[in-house]
PDB file of C-alpha atoms in Angstrom:
ATOM      1  CA  MET T   1       7.829 -11.729  15.248  1.00 93.00           C
ATOM      2  CA  GLN T   2       3.929 -11.731  14.370  1.00 96.00           C
ATOM      3  CA  VAL T   3       3.206  -8.083  16.352  1.00 97.00           C
ATOM      4  CA  ASP T   4      -0.579  -6.224  16.750  1.00 96.00           C
ATOM      5  CA  GLU T   5      -1.675  -3.460  15.318  1.00 96.00           C
ATOM      6  CA  ALA T   6      -0.390  -1.107  17.812  1.00 96.00           C
ATOM      7  CA  GLU T   7       2.758  -2.712  18.448  1.00 97.00           C
ATOM      8  CA  PHE T   8       3.765  -1.961  14.618  1.00 98.00           C
ATOM      9  CA  PHE T   9       3.029   1.353  14.942  1.00 97.00           C
ATOM     10  CA  ASN T  10       4.999   1.643  18.279  1.00 96.00           C
ATOM     11  CA  ARG T  11       8.313  -0.106  17.057  1.00 97.00           C
ATOM     12  CA  LEU T  12       8.265   1.808  13.780  1.00 97.00           C
ATOM     13  CA  LEU T  13       8.398   4.490  16.479  1.00 95.00           C
ATOM     14  CA  ASP T  14      12.067   3.229  17.306  1.00 95.00           C
ATOM     15  CA  TYR T  15      14.000   3.940  13.925  1.00 97.00           C
ATOM     16  CA  GLN T  16      14.973   6.710  11.511  1.00 95.00           C
ATOM     17  CA  ASN T  17      14.603   7.452   7.935  1.00 97.00           C
ATOM     18  CA  ILE T  18      12.767   4.694   7.101  1.00 98.00           C
ATOM     19  CA  LEU T  19      11.819   3.804   3.198  1.00 98.00           C
ATOM     20  CA  TYR T  20       8.537   2.253   2.708  1.00 98.00           C
ATOM     21  CA  LEU T  21       9.012  -0.180  -0.033  1.00 98.00           C
ATOM     22  CA  CYS T  22       6.719  -1.102  -2.627  1.00 98.00           C
ATOM     23  CA  HIS T  23       6.935  -4.989  -5.189  1.00 97.00           C
ATOM     24  CA  ARG T  24       7.743  -4.080  -8.723  1.00 95.00           C
ATOM     25  CA  ASN T  25       4.764  -2.778 -11.002  1.00 96.00           C
ATOM     26  CA  ALA T  26       3.756  -1.331  -7.427  1.00 97.00           C
ATOM     27  CA  ASP T  27      -0.616  -1.135  -7.617  1.00 97.00           C
ATOM     28  CA  PRO T  28      -2.749   1.066  -5.337  1.00 98.00           C
ATOM     29  CA  ASP T  29      -2.667  -0.960  -2.685  1.00 98.00           C
ATOM     30  CA  ALA T  30       1.044  -0.811  -2.527  1.00 98.00           C
ATOM     31  CA  VAL T  31       1.470   2.784  -3.161  1.00 98.00           C
ATOM     32  CA  SER T  32      -1.463   4.019  -0.922  1.00 98.00           C
ATOM     33  CA  SER T  33      -0.348   1.552   2.200  1.00 98.00           C
ATOM     34  CA  ALA T  34       2.830   2.812   2.055  1.00 98.00           C
ATOM     35  CA  PHE T  35       1.991   6.685   1.942  1.00 98.00           C
ATOM     36  CA  ALA T  36      -0.572   6.242   4.514  1.00 98.00           C
ATOM     37  CA  LEU T  37       1.722   4.667   6.778  1.00 98.00           C
ATOM     38  CA  SER T  38       4.469   7.461   5.813  1.00 98.00           C
ATOM     39  CA  GLU T  39       2.605   9.952   7.001  1.00 97.00           C
ATOM     40  CA  ALA T  40       1.514   8.936  10.232  1.00 96.00           C
ATOM     41  CA  VAL T  41       5.012   7.853  11.291  1.00 96.00           C
ATOM     42  CA  GLY T  42       7.390   9.618   8.837  1.00 97.00           C
ATOM     43  CA  GLY T  43       9.617   8.275   6.137  1.00 97.00           C
ATOM     44  CA  THR T  44       9.988   8.054   1.820  1.00 98.00           C
ATOM     45  CA  VAL T  45       8.044   5.928  -0.147  1.00 98.00           C
ATOM     46  CA  GLY T  46      10.065   3.789  -2.763  1.00 98.00           C
ATOM     47  CA  LEU T  47       9.429   2.353  -5.650  1.00 97.00           C
ATOM     48  CA  VAL T  48      11.866  -0.866  -6.667  1.00 95.00           C
ATOM     49  CA  ASP T  49      11.065  -0.294 -10.404  1.00 92.00           C
ATOM     50  CA  SER T  50       8.090   1.792 -11.637  1.00 91.00           C
ATOM     51  CA  CYS T  51       4.230   1.281 -10.420  1.00 95.00           C
ATOM     52  CA  ASN T  52       1.393   0.239 -13.038  1.00 95.00           C
ATOM     53  CA  ARG T  53      -1.083   2.750 -14.642  1.00 94.00           C
ATOM     54  CA  VAL T  54      -3.633   3.596 -11.733  1.00 95.00           C
ATOM     55  CA  ALA T  55      -0.519   4.140  -9.025  1.00 96.00           C
ATOM     56  CA  SER T  56       0.927   6.191 -11.172  1.00 95.00           C
ATOM     57  CA  VAL T  57      -2.144   8.659 -11.642  1.00 95.00           C
ATOM     58  CA  LEU T  58      -2.652   8.439  -7.879  1.00 95.00           C
ATOM     59  CA  VAL T  59       0.917   9.726  -7.059  1.00 96.00           C
ATOM     60  CA  ASP T  60       0.429  12.551  -9.614  1.00 95.00           C
ATOM     61  CA  LYS T  61      -3.207  13.703  -8.377  1.00 94.00           C
ATOM     62  CA  LEU T  62      -2.201  13.543  -4.383  1.00 96.00           C
ATOM     63  CA  GLY T  63       1.070  14.932  -4.924  1.00 96.00           C
ATOM     64  CA  ILE T  64       3.033  11.514  -3.553  1.00 97.00           C
ATOM     65  CA  GLU T  65       6.937  12.286  -3.144  1.00 97.00           C
ATOM     66  CA  VAL T  66       8.495   8.668  -4.230  1.00 97.00           C
ATOM     67  CA  VAL T  67      11.852   7.502  -4.614  1.00 97.00           C
ATOM     68  CA  GLU T  68      12.257   4.979  -7.840  1.00 96.00           C
ATOM     69  CA  LYS T  69      14.840   2.434  -7.298  1.00 95.00           C
ATOM     70  CA  PRO T  70      16.216   3.824  -3.880  1.00 96.00           C
ATOM     71  CA  ASN T  71      19.624   2.267  -2.382  1.00 95.00           C
ATOM     72  CA  LEU T  72      18.512   0.423   0.572  1.00 96.00           C
ATOM     73  CA  SER T  73      21.763   1.639   2.578  1.00 94.00           C
ATOM     74  CA  ASP T  74      20.407   4.861   2.683  1.00 96.00           C
ATOM     75  CA  TYR T  75      18.037   4.131   4.943  1.00 97.00           C
ATOM     76  CA  GLY T  76      17.797   3.087   8.652  1.00 97.00           C
ATOM     77  CA  PHE T  77      15.046   0.675   8.665  1.00 98.00           C
ATOM     78  CA  VAL T  78      12.867  -0.648   5.583  1.00 98.00           C
ATOM     79  CA  VAL T  79       9.168  -1.213   5.695  1.00 98.00           C
ATOM     80  CA  VAL T  80       8.213  -3.980   3.009  1.00 98.00           C
ATOM     81  CA  VAL T  81       4.367  -3.068   2.056  1.00 98.00           C
ATOM     82  CA  ASP T  82       1.901  -5.493   0.425  1.00 97.00           C
ATOM     83  CA  THR T  83       5.020  -8.148  -1.024  1.00 96.00           C
ATOM     84  CA  SER T  84       5.192 -11.686  -0.687  1.00 91.00           C
ATOM     85  CA  THR T  85       8.139 -13.129  -2.227  1.00 93.00           C
ATOM     86  CA  LYS T  86      12.078 -11.731  -2.691  1.00 92.00           C
ATOM     87  CA  ALA T  87      11.302 -11.982  -6.170  1.00 93.00           C
ATOM     88  CA  GLN T  88       8.658  -9.205  -6.534  1.00 95.00           C
ATOM     89  CA  LEU T  89      11.926  -6.390  -4.650  1.00 96.00           C
ATOM     90  CA  ASN T  90      14.039  -7.632  -8.146  1.00 93.00           C
ATOM     91  CA  ASP T  91      16.171  -9.728  -6.102  1.00 86.00           C
ATOM     92  CA  LEU T  92      17.137  -6.841  -3.436  1.00 92.00           C
ATOM     93  CA  GLU T  93      19.190  -7.974  -0.462  1.00 91.00           C
ATOM     94  CA  LEU T  94      17.507  -6.894   2.690  1.00 95.00           C
ATOM     95  CA  THR T  95      18.650  -7.075   6.210  1.00 92.00           C
ATOM     96  CA  ASN T  96      17.295  -4.427   9.312  1.00 95.00           C
ATOM     97  CA  TYR T  97      13.167  -5.227   7.629  1.00 97.00           C
ATOM     98  CA  CYS T  98      10.333  -5.763   8.610  1.00 98.00           C
ATOM     99  CA  VAL T  99       6.913  -6.687   6.380  1.00 98.00           C
ATOM    100  CA  ILE T 100       3.480  -5.872   5.819  1.00 98.00           C
ATOM    101  CA  ASP T 101       1.320  -7.683   4.329  1.00 97.00           C
ATOM    102  CA  HIS T 102      -2.453  -9.326   3.492  1.00 96.00           C
ATOM    103  CA  HIS T 103      -1.647 -12.619   1.076  1.00 92.00           C
ATOM    104  CA  THR T 104      -1.962 -16.068   1.913  1.00 86.00           C
ATOM    105  CA  THR T 105       1.799 -17.050   2.410  1.00 84.00           C
ATOM    106  CA  THR T 106       4.857 -14.940   2.287  1.00 86.00           C
ATOM    107  CA  ALA T 107       8.155 -15.881   2.456  1.00 89.00           C
ATOM    108  CA  LEU T 108       9.727 -12.592   3.824  1.00 94.00           C
ATOM    109  CA  THR T 109       8.685 -12.688   7.522  1.00 93.00           C
ATOM    110  CA  GLU T 110      11.362 -15.289   8.513  1.00 91.00           C
ATOM    111  CA  ASN T 111      14.220 -12.813   8.323  1.00 93.00           C
ATOM    112  CA  ALA T 112      12.081 -10.123   9.308  1.00 96.00           C
ATOM    113  CA  GLU T 113      12.683  -8.285  12.733  1.00 97.00           C
ATOM    114  CA  PHE T 114       8.941  -8.123  13.386  1.00 97.00           C
ATOM    115  CA  TYR T 115       6.036  -8.727  10.755  1.00 97.00           C
ATOM    116  CA  LEU T 116       2.419  -7.895  10.438  1.00 98.00           C
ATOM    117  CA  HIS T 117       0.605 -10.392   8.251  1.00 96.00           C
ATOM    118  CA  ARG T 118      -3.234 -10.741   8.104  1.00 93.00           C
ATOM    119  CA  ASN T 119      -5.331 -12.465   5.332  1.00 90.00           C
ATOM    120  CA  ALA T 120      -7.415  -9.530   4.229  1.00 94.00           C
ATOM    121  CA  THR T 121      -8.690  -8.522   0.374  1.00 96.00           C
ATOM    122  CA  SER T 122      -6.138  -5.424   0.719  1.00 97.00           C
ATOM    123  CA  THR T 123      -3.063  -4.599   2.486  1.00 98.00           C
ATOM    124  CA  VAL T 124      -4.985  -1.160   3.075  1.00 98.00           C
ATOM    125  CA  GLU T 125      -7.243  -2.813   5.064  1.00 98.00           C
ATOM    126  CA  ILE T 126      -4.565  -3.798   7.725  1.00 98.00           C
ATOM    127  CA  VAL T 127      -2.860  -0.010   7.331  1.00 98.00           C
ATOM    128  CA  TYR T 128      -6.566   1.416   8.199  1.00 98.00           C
ATOM    129  CA  ASP T 129      -6.446  -0.755  11.062  1.00 97.00           C
ATOM    130  CA  ILE T 130      -3.282   0.446  12.377  1.00 98.00           C
ATOM    131  CA  LEU T 131      -4.093   4.070  12.548  1.00 97.00           C
ATOM    132  CA  LYS T 132      -6.943   3.120  13.856  1.00 96.00           C
ATOM    133  CA  SER T 133      -5.444   1.700  16.814  1.00 95.00           C
ATOM    134  CA  ILE T 134      -3.291   4.859  17.708  1.00 94.00           C
ATOM    135  CA  GLY T 135      -6.467   7.105  16.880  1.00 95.00           C
ATOM    136  CA  ALA T 136      -4.567   8.575  13.888  1.00 95.00           C
ATOM    137  CA  PRO T 137      -6.045  11.036  11.786  1.00 95.00           C
ATOM    138  CA  ILE T 138      -6.884  10.216   8.020  1.00 97.00           C
ATOM    139  CA  THR T 139      -6.371  12.843   5.982  1.00 97.00           C
ATOM    140  CA  ARG T 140      -8.370  13.956   2.416  1.00 97.00           C
ATOM    141  CA  ARG T 141      -5.343  12.702  -0.005  1.00 97.00           C
ATOM    142  CA  VAL T 142      -4.556   9.398   2.415  1.00 98.00           C
ATOM    143  CA  GLY T 143      -8.166   8.647   2.228  1.00 98.00           C
ATOM    144  CA  ILE T 144      -8.332   9.400  -1.563  1.00 98.00           C
ATOM    145  CA  GLY T 145      -5.370   6.799  -2.335  1.00 98.00           C
ATOM    146  CA  MET T 146      -6.589   4.040   0.669  1.00 98.00           C
ATOM    147  CA  ILE T 147     -10.165   3.493  -0.969  1.00 98.00           C
ATOM    148  CA  THR T 148      -8.709   3.299  -4.431  1.00 98.00           C
ATOM    149  CA  GLY T 149      -6.400   0.382  -3.338  1.00 98.00           C
ATOM    150  CA  ILE T 150      -9.217  -1.615  -1.772  1.00 98.00           C
ATOM    151  CA  ILE T 151     -11.274  -0.491  -5.199  1.00 97.00           C
ATOM    152  CA  THR T 152      -8.231  -2.027  -7.114  1.00 97.00           C
ATOM    153  CA  ASP T 153      -7.393  -5.339  -4.898  1.00 96.00           C
ATOM    154  CA  THR T 154     -10.740  -5.925  -4.793  1.00 97.00           C
ATOM    155  CA  GLY T 155     -11.618  -6.226  -8.190  1.00 95.00           C
ATOM    156  CA  HIS T 156     -14.069  -3.054  -7.969  1.00 95.00           C
ATOM    157  CA  PHE T 157     -15.743  -4.944  -5.040  1.00 96.00           C
ATOM    158  CA  LYS T 158     -15.836  -8.317  -6.562  1.00 95.00           C
ATOM    159  CA  HIS T 159     -13.726 -10.208  -3.827  1.00 94.00           C
ATOM    160  CA  ALA T 160     -14.851  -8.091  -0.648  1.00 95.00           C
ATOM    161  CA  GLY T 161     -16.110  -9.103   2.304  1.00 93.00           C
ATOM    162  CA  MET T 162     -18.261  -7.536   4.878  1.00 95.00           C
ATOM    163  CA  GLU T 163     -15.379  -5.864   6.377  1.00 95.00           C
ATOM    164  CA  THR T 164     -14.625  -4.619   3.687  1.00 97.00           C
ATOM    165  CA  PHE T 165     -17.356  -2.675   2.567  1.00 97.00           C
ATOM    166  CA  ARG T 166     -16.509  -1.249   6.606  1.00 97.00           C
ATOM    167  CA  THR T 167     -13.494  -0.197   6.256  1.00 98.00           C
ATOM    168  CA  VAL T 168     -14.582   1.987   2.804  1.00 98.00           C
ATOM    169  CA  ALA T 169     -17.443   3.562   4.819  1.00 98.00           C
ATOM    170  CA  ASN T 170     -14.855   4.219   7.597  1.00 98.00           C
ATOM    171  CA  ILE T 171     -12.198   5.804   5.891  1.00 98.00           C
ATOM    172  CA  ILE T 172     -14.737   7.907   4.404  1.00 98.00           C
ATOM    173  CA  GLU T 173     -16.335   9.209   7.154  1.00 97.00           C
ATOM    174  CA  ALA T 174     -12.684   9.696   8.578  1.00 97.00           C
ATOM    175  CA  SER T 175     -11.686  11.819   5.785  1.00 97.00           C
ATOM    176  CA  GLY T 176     -14.237  13.145   3.889  1.00 97.00           C
ATOM    177  CA  VAL T 177     -14.195  11.505   1.019  1.00 97.00           C
ATOM    178  CA  GLU T 178     -16.501  11.483  -1.944  1.00 95.00           C
ATOM    179  CA  TYR T 179     -16.652   7.909  -3.004  1.00 95.00           C
ATOM    180  CA  GLY T 180     -17.372   9.968  -6.624  1.00 95.00           C
ATOM    181  CA  GLU T 181     -14.037  11.431  -6.373  1.00 93.00           C
ATOM    182  CA  VAL T 182     -12.148   7.888  -5.957  1.00 95.00           C
ATOM    183  CA  LEU T 183     -14.045   7.240  -9.206  1.00 94.00           C
ATOM    184  CA  ASP T 184     -13.579   9.892 -11.354  1.00 92.00           C
ATOM    185  CA  ILE T 185      -9.490   9.779 -10.722  1.00 88.00           C
ATOM    186  CA  MET T 186      -9.475   6.007 -11.559  1.00 90.00           C
ATOM    187  CA  ALA T 187     -11.741   7.063 -15.001  1.00 89.00           C
ATOM    188  CA  ALA T 188      -9.273   9.316 -15.448  1.00 80.00           C
ATOM    189  CA  THR T 189      -6.384   6.319 -16.233  1.00 75.00           C
ATOM    190  CA  PRO T 190      -5.041   6.397 -19.577  1.00 68.00           C
ATOM    191  CA  GLN T 191      -5.785   3.129 -21.107  1.00 60.00           C
ATOM    192  CA  ASP T 192      -2.729   1.364 -22.680  1.00 54.00           C
ATOM    193  CA  ILE T 193      -2.459   0.721 -26.374  1.00 48.00           C
ATOM    194  CA  SER T 194      -3.178  -2.753 -26.732  1.00 51.00           C
ATOM    195  CA  MET T 195      -6.824  -2.081 -24.952  1.00 45.00           C
ATOM    196  CA  ARG T 196      -6.911   0.991 -27.485  1.00 45.00           C
ATOM    197  CA  ILE T 197      -6.282  -1.311 -30.337  1.00 45.00           C
ATOM    198  CA  ALA T 198      -8.903  -4.083 -29.055  1.00 44.00           C
ATOM    199  CA  ILE T 199     -11.686  -1.467 -28.652  1.00 43.00           C
ATOM    200  CA  LEU T 200     -10.745   0.076 -32.153  1.00 45.00           C
ATOM    201  CA  LYS T 201     -10.856  -3.531 -33.727  1.00 53.00           C
ATOM    202  CA  ALA T 202     -14.184  -4.235 -31.908  1.00 55.00           C
ATOM    203  CA  ALA T 203     -15.687  -1.029 -33.397  1.00 50.00           C
TER     204      ALA T 203
END
């Protein structure tokens, strides 16, 4: 059943020991969305296997506590974040779960207890609307994560629309984060070895 932002939040309050589960090779959009929800509602950020380079830097810089390869039976409820197919979860067996996602289509909503699915350039933008609907504060750590998630999922705003820029401005205002801080964190992300080799060859 599709729910709106306020109802999504209120339904989560009915559960204890929530796991916010990110897709494999989780990106900043997934990790930051899960982190923001865990800060607002409580619960654990889970990674199916690991996260990508930018998300790894975020986890380290922001001190986000994550559980890799979590046992789903250890949790009372699972929130599947930024994920459209079961394959992205390494075919984990989901039973008691809900979905929050921004992709055009998602196959995971069919058996979900409830879901919040809307076409957007990032899941973070949907999570922001949840926090806004309930008047939840956005801390600096959450703000940095959310802005990073939007930047990376929009290809550094290449695919951003008016609402995307408005959301980023609202997050900056609410959290007190300076945009330059986020860029500095992203610039600190180590390049992968193949990129380094390509740069050396070009030189």
